[in-house]
Structure formats: C-alpha cells, structure tokens
Coordinates of C-alpha atoms in Angstrom, one line a residue:
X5 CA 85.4 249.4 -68.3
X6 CA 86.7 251.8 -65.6
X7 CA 88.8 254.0 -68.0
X8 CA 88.5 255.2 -71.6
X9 CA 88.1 259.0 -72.2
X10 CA 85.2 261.3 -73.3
X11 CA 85.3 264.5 -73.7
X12 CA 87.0 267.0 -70.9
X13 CA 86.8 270.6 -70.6
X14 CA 88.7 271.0 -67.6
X15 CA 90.8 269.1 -65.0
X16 CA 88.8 266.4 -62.8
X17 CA 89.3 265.0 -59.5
X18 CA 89.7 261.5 -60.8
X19 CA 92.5 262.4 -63.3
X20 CA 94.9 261.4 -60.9
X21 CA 93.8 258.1 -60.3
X22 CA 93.3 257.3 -64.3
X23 CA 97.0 258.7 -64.6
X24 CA 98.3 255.9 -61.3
X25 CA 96.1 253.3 -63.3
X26 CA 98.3 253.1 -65.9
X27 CA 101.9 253.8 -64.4
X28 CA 101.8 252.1 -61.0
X29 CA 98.7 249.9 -61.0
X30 CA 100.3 247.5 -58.0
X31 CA 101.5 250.0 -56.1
X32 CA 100.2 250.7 -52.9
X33 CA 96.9 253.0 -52.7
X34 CA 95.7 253.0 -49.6
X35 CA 96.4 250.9 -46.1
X36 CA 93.5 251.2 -43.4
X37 CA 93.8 249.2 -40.7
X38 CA 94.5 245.8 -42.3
X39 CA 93.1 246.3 -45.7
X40 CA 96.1 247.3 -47.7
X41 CA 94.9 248.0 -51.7
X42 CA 96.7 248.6 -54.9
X43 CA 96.1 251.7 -57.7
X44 CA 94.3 248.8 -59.6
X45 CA 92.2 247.4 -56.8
X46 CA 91.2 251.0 -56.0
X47 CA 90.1 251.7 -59.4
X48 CA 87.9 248.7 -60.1
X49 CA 85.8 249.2 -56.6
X50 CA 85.1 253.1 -57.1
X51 CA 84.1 252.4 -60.5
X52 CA 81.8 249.4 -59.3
X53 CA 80.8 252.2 -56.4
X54 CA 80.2 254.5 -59.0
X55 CA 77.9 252.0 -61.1
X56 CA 75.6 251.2 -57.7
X57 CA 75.3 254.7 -57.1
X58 CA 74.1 254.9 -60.6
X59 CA 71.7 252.1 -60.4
X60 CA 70.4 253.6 -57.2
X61 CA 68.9 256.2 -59.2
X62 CA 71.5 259.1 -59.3
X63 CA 71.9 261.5 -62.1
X64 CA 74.6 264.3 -63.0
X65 CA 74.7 266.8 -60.7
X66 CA 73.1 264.9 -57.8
X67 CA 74.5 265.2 -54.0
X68 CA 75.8 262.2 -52.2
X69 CA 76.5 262.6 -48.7
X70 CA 78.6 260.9 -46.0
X71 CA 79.3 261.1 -42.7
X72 CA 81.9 259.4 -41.6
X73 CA 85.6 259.3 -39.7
X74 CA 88.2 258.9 -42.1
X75 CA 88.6 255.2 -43.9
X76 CA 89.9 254.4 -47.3
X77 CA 85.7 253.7 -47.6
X78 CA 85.4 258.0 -47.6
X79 CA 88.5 258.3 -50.3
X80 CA 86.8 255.8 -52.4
X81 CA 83.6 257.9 -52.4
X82 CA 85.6 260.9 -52.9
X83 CA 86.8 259.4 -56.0
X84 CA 83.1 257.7 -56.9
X85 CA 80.7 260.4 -56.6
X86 CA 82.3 262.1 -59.4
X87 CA 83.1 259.1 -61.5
X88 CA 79.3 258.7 -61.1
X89 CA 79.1 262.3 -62.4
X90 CA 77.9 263.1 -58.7
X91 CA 78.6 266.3 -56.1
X92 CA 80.4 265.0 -52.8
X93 CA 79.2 266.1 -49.4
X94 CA 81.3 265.5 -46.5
X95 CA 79.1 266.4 -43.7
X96 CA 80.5 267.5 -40.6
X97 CA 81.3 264.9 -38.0
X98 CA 80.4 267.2 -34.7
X99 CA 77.5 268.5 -36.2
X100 CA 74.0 268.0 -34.0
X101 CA 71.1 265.9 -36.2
X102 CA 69.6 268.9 -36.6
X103 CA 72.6 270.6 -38.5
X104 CA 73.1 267.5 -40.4
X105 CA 69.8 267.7 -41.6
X106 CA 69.6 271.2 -42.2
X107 CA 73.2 270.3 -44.5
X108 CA 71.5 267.4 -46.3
X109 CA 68.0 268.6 -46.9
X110 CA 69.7 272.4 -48.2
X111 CA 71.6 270.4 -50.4
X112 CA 69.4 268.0 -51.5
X113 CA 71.1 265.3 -51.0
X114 CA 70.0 261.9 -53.1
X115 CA 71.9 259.6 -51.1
X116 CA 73.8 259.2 -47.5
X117 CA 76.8 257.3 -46.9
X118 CA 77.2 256.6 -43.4
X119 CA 79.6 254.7 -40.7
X120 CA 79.0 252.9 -37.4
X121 CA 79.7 255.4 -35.2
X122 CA 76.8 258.1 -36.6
X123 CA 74.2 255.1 -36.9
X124 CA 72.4 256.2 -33.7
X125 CA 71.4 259.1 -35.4
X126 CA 69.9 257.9 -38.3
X127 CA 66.4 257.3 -37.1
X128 CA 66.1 261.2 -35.9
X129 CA 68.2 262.2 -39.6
X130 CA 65.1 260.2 -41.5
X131 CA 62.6 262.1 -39.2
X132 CA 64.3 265.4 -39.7
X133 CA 65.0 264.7 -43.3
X134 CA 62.6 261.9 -45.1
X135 CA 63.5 262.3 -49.0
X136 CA 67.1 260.5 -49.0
X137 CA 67.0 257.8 -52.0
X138 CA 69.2 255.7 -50.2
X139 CA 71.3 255.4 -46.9
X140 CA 74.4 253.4 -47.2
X141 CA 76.2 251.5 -44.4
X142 CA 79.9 251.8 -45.0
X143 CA 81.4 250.5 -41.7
X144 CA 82.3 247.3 -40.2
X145 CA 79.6 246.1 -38.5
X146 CA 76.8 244.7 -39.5
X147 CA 74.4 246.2 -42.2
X148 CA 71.2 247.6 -40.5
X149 CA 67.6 247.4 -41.6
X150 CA 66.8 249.5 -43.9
X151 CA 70.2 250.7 -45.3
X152 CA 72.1 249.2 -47.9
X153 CA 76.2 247.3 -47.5
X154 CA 78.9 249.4 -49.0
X155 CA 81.3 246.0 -49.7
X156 CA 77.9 244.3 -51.2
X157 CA 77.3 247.3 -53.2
X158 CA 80.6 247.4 -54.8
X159 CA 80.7 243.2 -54.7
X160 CA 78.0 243.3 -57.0
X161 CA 77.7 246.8 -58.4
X162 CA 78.5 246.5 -62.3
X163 CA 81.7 249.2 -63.5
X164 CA 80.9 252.1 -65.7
X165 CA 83.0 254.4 -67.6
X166 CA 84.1 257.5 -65.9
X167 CA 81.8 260.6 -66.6
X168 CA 84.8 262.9 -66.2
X169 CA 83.0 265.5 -64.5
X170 CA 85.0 268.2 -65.1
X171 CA 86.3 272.0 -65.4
X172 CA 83.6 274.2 -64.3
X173 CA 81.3 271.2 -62.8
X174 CA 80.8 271.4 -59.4
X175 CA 82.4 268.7 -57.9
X176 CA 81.1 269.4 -54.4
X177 CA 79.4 271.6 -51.6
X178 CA 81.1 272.1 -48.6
X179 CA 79.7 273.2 -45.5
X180 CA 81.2 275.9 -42.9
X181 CA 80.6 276.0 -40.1
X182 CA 77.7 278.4 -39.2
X183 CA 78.6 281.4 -36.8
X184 CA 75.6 283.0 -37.7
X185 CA 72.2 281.2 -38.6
X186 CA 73.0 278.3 -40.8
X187 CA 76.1 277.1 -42.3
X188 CA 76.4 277.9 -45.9
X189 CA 77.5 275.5 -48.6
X190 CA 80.4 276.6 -50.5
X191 CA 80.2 275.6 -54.1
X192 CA 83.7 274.3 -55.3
X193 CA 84.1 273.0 -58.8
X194 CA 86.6 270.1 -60.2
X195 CA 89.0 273.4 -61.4
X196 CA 88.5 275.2 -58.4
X197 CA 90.0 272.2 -56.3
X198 CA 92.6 270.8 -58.8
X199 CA 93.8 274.3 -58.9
X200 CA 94.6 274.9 -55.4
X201 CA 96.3 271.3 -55.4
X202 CA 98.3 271.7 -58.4
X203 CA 99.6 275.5 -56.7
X204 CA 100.3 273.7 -53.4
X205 CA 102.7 271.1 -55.3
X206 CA 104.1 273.7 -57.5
X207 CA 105.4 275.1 -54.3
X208 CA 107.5 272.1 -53.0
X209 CA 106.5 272.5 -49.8
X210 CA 104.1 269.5 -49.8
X211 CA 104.2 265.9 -49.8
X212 CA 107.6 263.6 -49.8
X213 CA 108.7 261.9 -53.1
X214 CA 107.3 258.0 -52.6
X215 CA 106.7 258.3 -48.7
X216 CA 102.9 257.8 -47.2
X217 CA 100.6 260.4 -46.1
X218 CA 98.6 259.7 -42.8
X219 CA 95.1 261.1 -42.4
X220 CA 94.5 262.0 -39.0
X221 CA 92.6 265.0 -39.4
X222 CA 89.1 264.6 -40.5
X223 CA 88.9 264.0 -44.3
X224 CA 85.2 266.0 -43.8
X225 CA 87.3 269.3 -43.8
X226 CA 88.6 270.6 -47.0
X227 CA 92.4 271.0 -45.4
X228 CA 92.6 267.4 -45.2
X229 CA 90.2 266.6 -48.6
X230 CA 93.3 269.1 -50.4
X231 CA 95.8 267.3 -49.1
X232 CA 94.1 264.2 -49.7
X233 CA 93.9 265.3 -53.6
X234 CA 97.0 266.2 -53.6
X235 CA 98.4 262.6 -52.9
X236 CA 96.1 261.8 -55.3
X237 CA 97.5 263.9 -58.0
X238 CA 100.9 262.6 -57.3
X239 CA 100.0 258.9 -57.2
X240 CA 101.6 258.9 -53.8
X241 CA 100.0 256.3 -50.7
X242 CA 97.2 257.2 -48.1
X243 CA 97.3 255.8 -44.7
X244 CA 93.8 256.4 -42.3
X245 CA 93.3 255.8 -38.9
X246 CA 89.2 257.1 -38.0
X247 CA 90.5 260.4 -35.8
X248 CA 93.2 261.9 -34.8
X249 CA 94.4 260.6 -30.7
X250 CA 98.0 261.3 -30.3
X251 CA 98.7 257.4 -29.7
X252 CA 96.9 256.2 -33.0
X253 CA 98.5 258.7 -34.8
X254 CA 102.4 258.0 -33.3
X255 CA 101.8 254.2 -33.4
X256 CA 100.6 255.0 -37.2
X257 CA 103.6 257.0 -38.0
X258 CA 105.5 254.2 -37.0
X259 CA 103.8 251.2 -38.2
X260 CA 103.8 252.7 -41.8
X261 CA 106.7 254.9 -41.8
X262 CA 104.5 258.1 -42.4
X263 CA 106.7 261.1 -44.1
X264 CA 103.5 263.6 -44.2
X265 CA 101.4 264.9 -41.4
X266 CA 98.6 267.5 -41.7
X267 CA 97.8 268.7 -38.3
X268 CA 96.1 271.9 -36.3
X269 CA 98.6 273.9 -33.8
X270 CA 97.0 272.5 -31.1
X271 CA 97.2 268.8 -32.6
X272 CA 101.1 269.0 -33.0
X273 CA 100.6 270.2 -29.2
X274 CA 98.9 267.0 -28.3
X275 CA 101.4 264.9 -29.9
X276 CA 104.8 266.7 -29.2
X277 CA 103.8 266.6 -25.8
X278 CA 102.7 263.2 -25.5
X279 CA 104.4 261.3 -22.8
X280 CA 105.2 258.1 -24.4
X281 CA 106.4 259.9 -27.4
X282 CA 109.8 259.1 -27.3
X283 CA 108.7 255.2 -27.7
X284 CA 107.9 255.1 -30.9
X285 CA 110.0 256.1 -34.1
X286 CA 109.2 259.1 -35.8
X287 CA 112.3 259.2 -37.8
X288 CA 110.4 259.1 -41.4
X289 CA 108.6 262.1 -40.4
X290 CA 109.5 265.0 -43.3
X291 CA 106.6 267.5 -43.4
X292 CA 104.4 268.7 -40.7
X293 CA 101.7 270.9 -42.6
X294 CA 99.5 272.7 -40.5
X295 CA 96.9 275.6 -41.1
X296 CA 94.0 277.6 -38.8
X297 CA 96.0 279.4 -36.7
X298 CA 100.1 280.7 -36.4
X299 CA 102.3 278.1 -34.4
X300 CA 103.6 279.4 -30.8
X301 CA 107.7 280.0 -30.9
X302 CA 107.6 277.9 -28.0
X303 CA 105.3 275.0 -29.4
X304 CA 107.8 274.9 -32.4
X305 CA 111.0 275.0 -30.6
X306 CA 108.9 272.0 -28.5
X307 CA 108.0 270.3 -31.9
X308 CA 111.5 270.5 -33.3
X309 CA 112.8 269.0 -30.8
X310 CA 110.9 266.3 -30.3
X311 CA 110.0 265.7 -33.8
X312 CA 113.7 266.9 -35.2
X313 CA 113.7 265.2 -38.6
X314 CA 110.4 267.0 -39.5
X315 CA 109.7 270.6 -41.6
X316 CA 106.9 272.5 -41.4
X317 CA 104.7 273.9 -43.2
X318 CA 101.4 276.2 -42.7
X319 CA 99.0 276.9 -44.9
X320 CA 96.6 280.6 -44.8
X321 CA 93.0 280.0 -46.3
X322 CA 89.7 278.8 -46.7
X323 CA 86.7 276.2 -47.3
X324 CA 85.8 279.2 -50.2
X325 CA 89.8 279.5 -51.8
X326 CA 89.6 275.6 -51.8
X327 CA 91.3 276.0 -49.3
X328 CA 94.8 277.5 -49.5
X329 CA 95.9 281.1 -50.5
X330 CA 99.0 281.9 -48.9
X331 CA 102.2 279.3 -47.5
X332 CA 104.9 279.7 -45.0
X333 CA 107.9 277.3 -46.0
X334 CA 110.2 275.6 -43.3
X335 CA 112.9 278.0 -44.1
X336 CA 110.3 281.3 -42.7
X337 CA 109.6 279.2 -39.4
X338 CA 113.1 279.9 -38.4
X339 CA 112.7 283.7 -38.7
X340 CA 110.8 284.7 -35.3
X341 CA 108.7 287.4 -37.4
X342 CA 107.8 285.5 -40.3
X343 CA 106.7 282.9 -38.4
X344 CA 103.9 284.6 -37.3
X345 CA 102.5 285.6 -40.2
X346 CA 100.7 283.1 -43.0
X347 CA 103.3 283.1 -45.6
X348 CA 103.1 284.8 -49.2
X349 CA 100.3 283.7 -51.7
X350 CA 100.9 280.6 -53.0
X351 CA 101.7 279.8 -56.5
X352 CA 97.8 279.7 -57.8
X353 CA 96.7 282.7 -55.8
X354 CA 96.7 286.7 -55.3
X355 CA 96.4 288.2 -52.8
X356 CA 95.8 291.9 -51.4
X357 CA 95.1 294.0 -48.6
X358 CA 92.1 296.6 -48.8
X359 CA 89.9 298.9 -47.0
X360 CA 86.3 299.7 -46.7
X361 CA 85.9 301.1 -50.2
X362 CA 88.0 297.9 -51.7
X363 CA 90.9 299.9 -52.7
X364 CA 94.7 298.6 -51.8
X365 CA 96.2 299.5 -48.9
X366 CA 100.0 300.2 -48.6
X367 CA 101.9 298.0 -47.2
X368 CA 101.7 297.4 -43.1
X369 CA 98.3 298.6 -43.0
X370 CA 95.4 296.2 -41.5
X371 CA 92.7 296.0 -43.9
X372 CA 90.2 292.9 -45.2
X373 CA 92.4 289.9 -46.8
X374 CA 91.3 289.6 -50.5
X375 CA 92.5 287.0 -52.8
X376 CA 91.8 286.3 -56.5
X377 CA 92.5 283.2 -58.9
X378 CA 90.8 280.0 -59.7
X379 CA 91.0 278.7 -56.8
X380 CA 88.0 280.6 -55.7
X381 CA 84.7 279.2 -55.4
X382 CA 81.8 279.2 -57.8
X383 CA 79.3 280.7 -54.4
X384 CA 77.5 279.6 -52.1
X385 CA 74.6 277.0 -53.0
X386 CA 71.1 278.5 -52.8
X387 CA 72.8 282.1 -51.1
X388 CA 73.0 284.6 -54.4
X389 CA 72.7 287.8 -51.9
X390 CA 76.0 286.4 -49.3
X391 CA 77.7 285.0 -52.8
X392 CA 77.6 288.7 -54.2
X393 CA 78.6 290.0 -51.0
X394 CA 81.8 287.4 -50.9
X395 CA 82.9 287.9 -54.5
X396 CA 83.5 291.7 -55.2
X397 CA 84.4 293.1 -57.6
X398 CA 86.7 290.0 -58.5
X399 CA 87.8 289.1 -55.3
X400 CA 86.9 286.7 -52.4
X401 CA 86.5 288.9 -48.9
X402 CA 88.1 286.7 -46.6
X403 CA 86.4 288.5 -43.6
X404 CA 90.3 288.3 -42.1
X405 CA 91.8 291.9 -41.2
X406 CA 95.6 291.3 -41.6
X407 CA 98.4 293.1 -43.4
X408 CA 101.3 292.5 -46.1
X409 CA 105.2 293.5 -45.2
X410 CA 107.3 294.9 -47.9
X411 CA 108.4 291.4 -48.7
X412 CA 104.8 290.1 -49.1
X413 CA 104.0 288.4 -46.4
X414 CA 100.6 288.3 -45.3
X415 CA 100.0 288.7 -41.6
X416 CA 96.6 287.7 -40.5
X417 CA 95.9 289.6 -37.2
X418 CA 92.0 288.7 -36.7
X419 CA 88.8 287.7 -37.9
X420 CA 87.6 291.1 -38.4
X421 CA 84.0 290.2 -36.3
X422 CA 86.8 289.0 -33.6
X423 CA 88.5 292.2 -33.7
X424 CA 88.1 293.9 -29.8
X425 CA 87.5 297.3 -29.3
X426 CA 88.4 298.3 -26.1
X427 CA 88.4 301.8 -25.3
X428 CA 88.3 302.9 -28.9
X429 CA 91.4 301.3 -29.8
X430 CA 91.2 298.1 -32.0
X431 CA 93.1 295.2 -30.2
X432 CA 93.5 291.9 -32.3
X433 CA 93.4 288.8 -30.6
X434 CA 96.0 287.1 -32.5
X435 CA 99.0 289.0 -31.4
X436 CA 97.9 289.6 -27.8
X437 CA 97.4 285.5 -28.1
X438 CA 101.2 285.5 -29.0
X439 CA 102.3 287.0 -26.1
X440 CA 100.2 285.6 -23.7
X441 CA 101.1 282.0 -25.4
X442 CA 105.1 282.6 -24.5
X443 CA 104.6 282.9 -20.9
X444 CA 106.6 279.8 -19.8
X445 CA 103.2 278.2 -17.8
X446 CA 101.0 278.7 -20.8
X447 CA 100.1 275.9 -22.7
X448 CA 97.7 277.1 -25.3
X449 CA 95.3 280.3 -25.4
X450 CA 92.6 281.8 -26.6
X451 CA 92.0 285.5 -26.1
X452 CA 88.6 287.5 -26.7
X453 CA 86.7 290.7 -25.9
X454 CA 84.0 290.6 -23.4
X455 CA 81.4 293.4 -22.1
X456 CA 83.0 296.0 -20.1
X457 CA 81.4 299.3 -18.6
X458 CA 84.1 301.3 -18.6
X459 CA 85.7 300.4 -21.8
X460 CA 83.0 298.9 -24.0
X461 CA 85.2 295.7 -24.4
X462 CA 87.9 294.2 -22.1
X463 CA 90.6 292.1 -23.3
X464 CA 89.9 288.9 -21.6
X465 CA 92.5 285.5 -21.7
X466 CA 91.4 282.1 -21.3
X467 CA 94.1 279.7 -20.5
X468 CA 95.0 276.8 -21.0
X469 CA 98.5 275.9 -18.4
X470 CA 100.8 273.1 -19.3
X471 CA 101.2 269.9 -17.9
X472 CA 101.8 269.9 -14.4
X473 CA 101.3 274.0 -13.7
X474 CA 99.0 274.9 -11.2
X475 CA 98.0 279.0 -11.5
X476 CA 98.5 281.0 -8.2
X477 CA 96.3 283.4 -6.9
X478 CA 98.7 286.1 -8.6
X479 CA 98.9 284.0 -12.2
X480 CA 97.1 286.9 -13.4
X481 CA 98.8 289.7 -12.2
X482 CA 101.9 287.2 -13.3
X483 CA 100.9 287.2 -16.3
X484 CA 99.8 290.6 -17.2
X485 CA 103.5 291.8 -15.9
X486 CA 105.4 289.3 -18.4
X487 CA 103.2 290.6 -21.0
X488 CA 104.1 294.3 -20.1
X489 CA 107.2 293.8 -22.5
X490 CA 105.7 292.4 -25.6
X491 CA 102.5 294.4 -26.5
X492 CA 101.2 297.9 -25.6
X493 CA 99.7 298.4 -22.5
X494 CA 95.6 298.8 -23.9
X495 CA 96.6 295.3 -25.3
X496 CA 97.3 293.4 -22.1
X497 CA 94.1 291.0 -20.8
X498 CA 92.5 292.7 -18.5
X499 CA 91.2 289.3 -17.0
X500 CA 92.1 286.0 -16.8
X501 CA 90.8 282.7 -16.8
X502 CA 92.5 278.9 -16.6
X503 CA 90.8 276.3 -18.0
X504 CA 91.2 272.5 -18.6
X505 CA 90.5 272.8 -21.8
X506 CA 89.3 275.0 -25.0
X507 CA 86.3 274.0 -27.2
X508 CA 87.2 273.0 -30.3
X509 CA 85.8 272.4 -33.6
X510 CA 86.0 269.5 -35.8
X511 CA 89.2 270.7 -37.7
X512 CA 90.6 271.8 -34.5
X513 CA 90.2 275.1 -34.3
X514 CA 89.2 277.2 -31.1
X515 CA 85.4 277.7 -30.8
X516 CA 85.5 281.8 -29.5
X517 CA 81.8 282.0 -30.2
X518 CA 81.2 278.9 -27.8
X519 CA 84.2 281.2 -24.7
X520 CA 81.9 284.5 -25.6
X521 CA 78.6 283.1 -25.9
X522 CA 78.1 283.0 -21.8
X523 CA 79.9 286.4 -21.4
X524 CA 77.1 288.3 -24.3
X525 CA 74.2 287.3 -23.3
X526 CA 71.5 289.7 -23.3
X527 CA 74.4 291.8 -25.3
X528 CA 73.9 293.2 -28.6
X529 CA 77.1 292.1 -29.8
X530 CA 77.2 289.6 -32.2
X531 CA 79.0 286.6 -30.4
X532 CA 79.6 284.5 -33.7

C-alpha cells in the first residue's frame, strides 16, 4: 500500500506526490541521465525506500543523511525519509570529513546515504563518526563492503503506508555553513517548507505550466530543495544532471527542453558567457531564478541577450525562512534601481527594517532585515541560547543590514559582520560591488575591508576581469577614476587586486571569510 490516509495536522512534503499519484500517474517524474520514471514508478520505489529504511531500524523522528550530487536517487530520499516518518539531512557536498562528521554525529544521524564520488571518505567518516546504523550506496558503481545497494534495497524493500509526517513535525535539519565555530542545523518543519513553497507559487513568478525543471544547482542547498518542492507541489517534471558545468547544463537544456533554471549570479555568468553557447537551443528557456546575491546591469543585459526568451527571477532569503522572504519579478529587472534591490516580501512573508532596540525604522534607513510568518524555522537543533538570539520578539534577525523604499522594496546592502568601517564611515560592500562590477573589464567582484592604520579599514576590491582582459599597471588607478562617478569618494577601493578566480561555496556564493582570512590574521577582527 503506498497511499491511504491517517490522520494530518498540517501539510507534508509528500502531499504532492500523493496528489500526482492519482491525477497523472504515467506522466513523467523524473529523467536522469537515461532513467526516465513515471508519478507511479516514483511512488512505489520511495515507498519500498521508505519500508527498508524502516526495516533498517529507523523510528519517527530519526535523521537520515546523504551526501550526494544531485540524482533522481536524492529526490527519492527527499520524498522517503518522511514517508518513513524520518528527518532529511542533506549534507553539504564541499564540506571536509571532519565537518561532515561534526554534521552527522550533532545530528545524530541513524543512517547515511552516500554516492560514488564521496566513497573515499567513508573510512575516515566511520573513524570520525562510528554510531551510523547503516551506510547506503546509492550510486552506480558497484556496492562496497560494508554498505548496503540503494536499487537492492528498494528491489526488495517491502511498501508501507505513508506516515504523513506533518504540520509542525520537523521534516529536516539543515546545515549552514559555519562562519564562526560550527555550522548550526536549522530546524525546518513540513509547514515551515510547504509554506514558503506554496508563497513562492502564489507569486507566479515560478515554474512554467507543464515545462521541466533542471537541477543544476546542488539539491544539498535549501534554494534548490524549495524549488525542488515546489515542482513537486505542482506535479510538474525534474530533470538532474550531478553539478552544475556550463556544458552539462546547456546540452541538458537542450536535450530536455528545460523551461526552469535555478542558478547563482555567477552561474548565469558561466553559462551566458560560454563560448559554444550559441550551439545549442535554449529557446524553451522561460525562468531564470536566481538568489545570493543582486545581478550586475551588465551580466543581465549579457544574459538577455544571449538567453532572450528567458525571465528572471531572484529570490532574498535564507536556510532559516526556508528559504525565501522577499522576490523581484521580471518586470523590476528592467528598472535599473529595482534591480538592485531583493524584491518585496513575498506572498507568505513580512518583512521589516529595525534598529538596535528592534523598533521599525522609516523608510530608507539601513537597519537589521526582520521577517515574520510561517516560513520561519522551528531553531536551531541542540543551540537554545543562538535560537533565542535569532527569533526575537517574533521575528527572525536576518543578520542582513538593508533598507525598504516607499514602495516596499527591500534593499539588502550587507551582511551586517561584512559591513566596513573605514574611517568612521560605514561603507557596504554590496553597492561599492555594483560599481566596481560595471567597469567594462570587470567580470565579477568581490569587495571587502581589510586592516588599515590610518583608517581602521580600507576598502579593498578583488577582481575578477573578463575573458580576454589583461589589467595594466594603472587598472587600479583606472578603476578607482570610473568609479569616481557612481559612489562617494570614502566608498572607492582603496586597493586592488585581479584574480583568476573567487572562492566559492557550494551554492555559489563568494567565500569573503576565505579573501579576508590572509589579510586578519593576528587581527582581532572577526574574519567570518
């Protein structure tokens, strides 16, 4: 039996599947490489999946892990774990052994799902971490000693009824990334998730009637596991290639017809400016999405034009508003000033501006981004003292300092512990970014604050140039001058530096603790 109802109290993460069951059973699920899989198909194996996790002894409430690149495999545990009245725990792919053990042995994790490209590192993940039930293989080659077979387990695993984990269950912990000691694990529940995706669609911003979503960006992050949900709400189809490379993803596009993208700025910068671009057909493209960071005017007049049937959207949040509290529709990114802000709050959320003593701040004042609505998270697992410091008085602190027009648009100018003080005068990185980032030799930037004896802080660019730019002994000098225009004086890097490349997390977004770490130490500043 793999549907039949007990009793709910809330909406689940499996709801949409139950609900694509009965409409659209032989449509088309999910296509990963050459495994192509119906509604129906889809349904019996995560229940099967559900019943072996079961018979491998885990209980309501227990964590089951993976680490993985994306594969219709991780959207089938996605859609087990809770069927098996389980917490998901996507673990995150550029994590060291030690960090993954830190996540799985915080959590206490039951049992681990995990591919063949992270198998080197289970010997070191059993030393670090020896109380998992159960590791299972769920990648292509063969099964090792000592783990267990994903296809055997659901060949032979025996289907149970959906526990319709629901509501206020947590449905999963989800790891950010630490900047600070360790990560923490942010406690979402099955309303906290459902909510956020049921807000995103009520927008119709996101996701094309009948066309296939392509999962480039690691399903491990909770921009892609929302979007993912969302599809899943909708009954719509999920294509997967492992990891986003600008090739897979274009000959994806293609091959499938994709209509939905989620991407990072500096993603979309990959791909636009991909030189063998123009040989494949992006013509089913609709909806770029995007989140982490504003997109360059010169990136999307790039993107437009080279991708000209496609919208896009961004998306303002976080792992802890599951994730999305603001949007910025297609229409916004052809005013130059609302494109650099992060939208308005989306249908599910509310959000606010405030200062130090919480209180609202009129409008065009840079204060602390709150927002409020369930969407927000439950805490974080094991951390009561950084939970109560998160959630006052009703609200999530964002740790974002930004501001809100007259119209309501929220303008997210820094992470407040990014925030440069240079000379007593707060500079925010994002805007000087902006400028620097229109500069016609500019690729991508990054900008941060490093020590400086005269001013405390300097304002200090690292560069990124575009493809076949070489920076003259002036490019600084260059550079400050064409600035000169845009932003205040005290605003304009001080330094500059070109790079290759900038580090980058997992979800694609620029690592400044890893571009200030060599510049403070023996600083007290805090370089997370």
């Amino acid at each position: 039996m793999i549907s039949g109802m007990s009793g709910t109290s809330g909406m689940y993460l499996t709801q949409g599947l139950h609900r694509s069951l009965r409409a659209t059973p032989d449509a088309t699920m999910t296509s990963c490489g050459e495994r192509v899989r119906t509604f129906a198909e889809v349904a019996d194996r995560v229940s099967r999946l559900a019943g072996a996790f079961r018979e491998l002894g885990v209980r309501a409430g227990d964590r089951v892990a993976i680490l993985s690149l994306n594969s219709d495999r991780y959207s089938e545990y996605l859609l087990a774990t809770p069927w098996a009245a389980a917490v998901v725990n996507p673990i995150n792919v550029r994590w060291s052994s030690a960090e993954i053990a830190y996540g799985l042995q915080d959590s206490g994790t039951r049992v681990l799902l995990i591919d063949d490209t992270f198998l080197p590192l289970l010997p070191e993940l059993r030393t670090r971490f020896g109380d998992l039930d159960a590791v299972v293989h769920c990648g292509d080659g063969p099964t090792p000693d000592g783990t267990l077979g994903y296809e055997e387990l659901v060949r032979t695993g025996d289907p149970v009824p959906d526990a319709h984990r629901s509501g206020a269950d947590l449905a999963g912990i989800f790891y950010t990334g630490g900047t600070s000691g360790h990560p923490k694990g942010v406690m979402l529940t099955h309303d906290n998730l459902l909510t956020s995706a049921m807000g995103a669609l009520a927008s119709g911003l996101f996701l094309t009637s009948g066309g296939p979503l392509l999962h480039a960006a690691p399903m491990f992050h909770l921009a892609d596991l929302a979007i993912w949900l969302e599809q899943v709400v909708r009954g719509g189809t999920h294509v997967f290639i492992p990891s986003f490379r600008p090739d897979a993803t274009l000959e994806a596009v293609q091959r499938h017809r994709v209509s939905d993208l989620l991407l990072v700025p500096t993603m979309v910068q990959m791909l636009v400016d991909h030189p063998a671009l123009s040989d494949y057909d992006t013509s089913s493209v609709d909806t770029v999405m995007y989140g982490g960071s504003p997109i360059s005017a010169a990136l999307l007049e790039r993107a437009a034009q080279r991708l000209p049937t496609a919208s896009f959207v961004q998306a303002y949040g976080m792992t802890e508003v599951s994730p999305i509290a603001t949007l910025l529709s297609p229409r916004d990114h052809h005013d130059p000033v609302l494109r650099r802000s992060g939208g308005v709050a989306a249908p599910h959320s509310e959000v606010r501006i405030v200062g130090e003593d919480d209180a609202e701040l009129p409008r065009g004042e840079v204060g602390e981004i709150v927002v409020r609505g369930g969407h927000v998270m439950a805490g974080y697992w094991g951390k009561p003292d950084e939970t109560a410091a998160a959630l006052r008085n009703g609200w999530m602190h964002t740790g974002d300092a930004g501001y809100m027009d007259e119209r309501g648009y929220v303008f997210v100018v820094d992470r407040i512990k990014d925030m440069i003080v240079s000379g007593g005068e707060n500079v925010y990185s994002v805007e000087v970014e902006s400028a620097v980032s229109r500069h016609p030799a500019v690729a991508t930037c990054a900008v941060i604050g490093v020590p400086d004896e005269r001013w405390g802080e300097r304002v200090h660019a690292v560069v990124v140039l575009t493809a076949g730019q070489v920076a003259a002994d002036d490019f600084a000098d260059q550079l400050r001058e064409f600035c000169k225009s845009l932003i205040g004086g005290y605003k304009i890097p001080r330094t500059v530096e070109v790079v290759d490349e900038l580090p980058l997390s997992a979800a694609g977004k620029v690592l400044k603790r890893d571009l200030r770490a060599r510049y403070w130490a023996g600083f007290d500043r805090s370089v997370g």
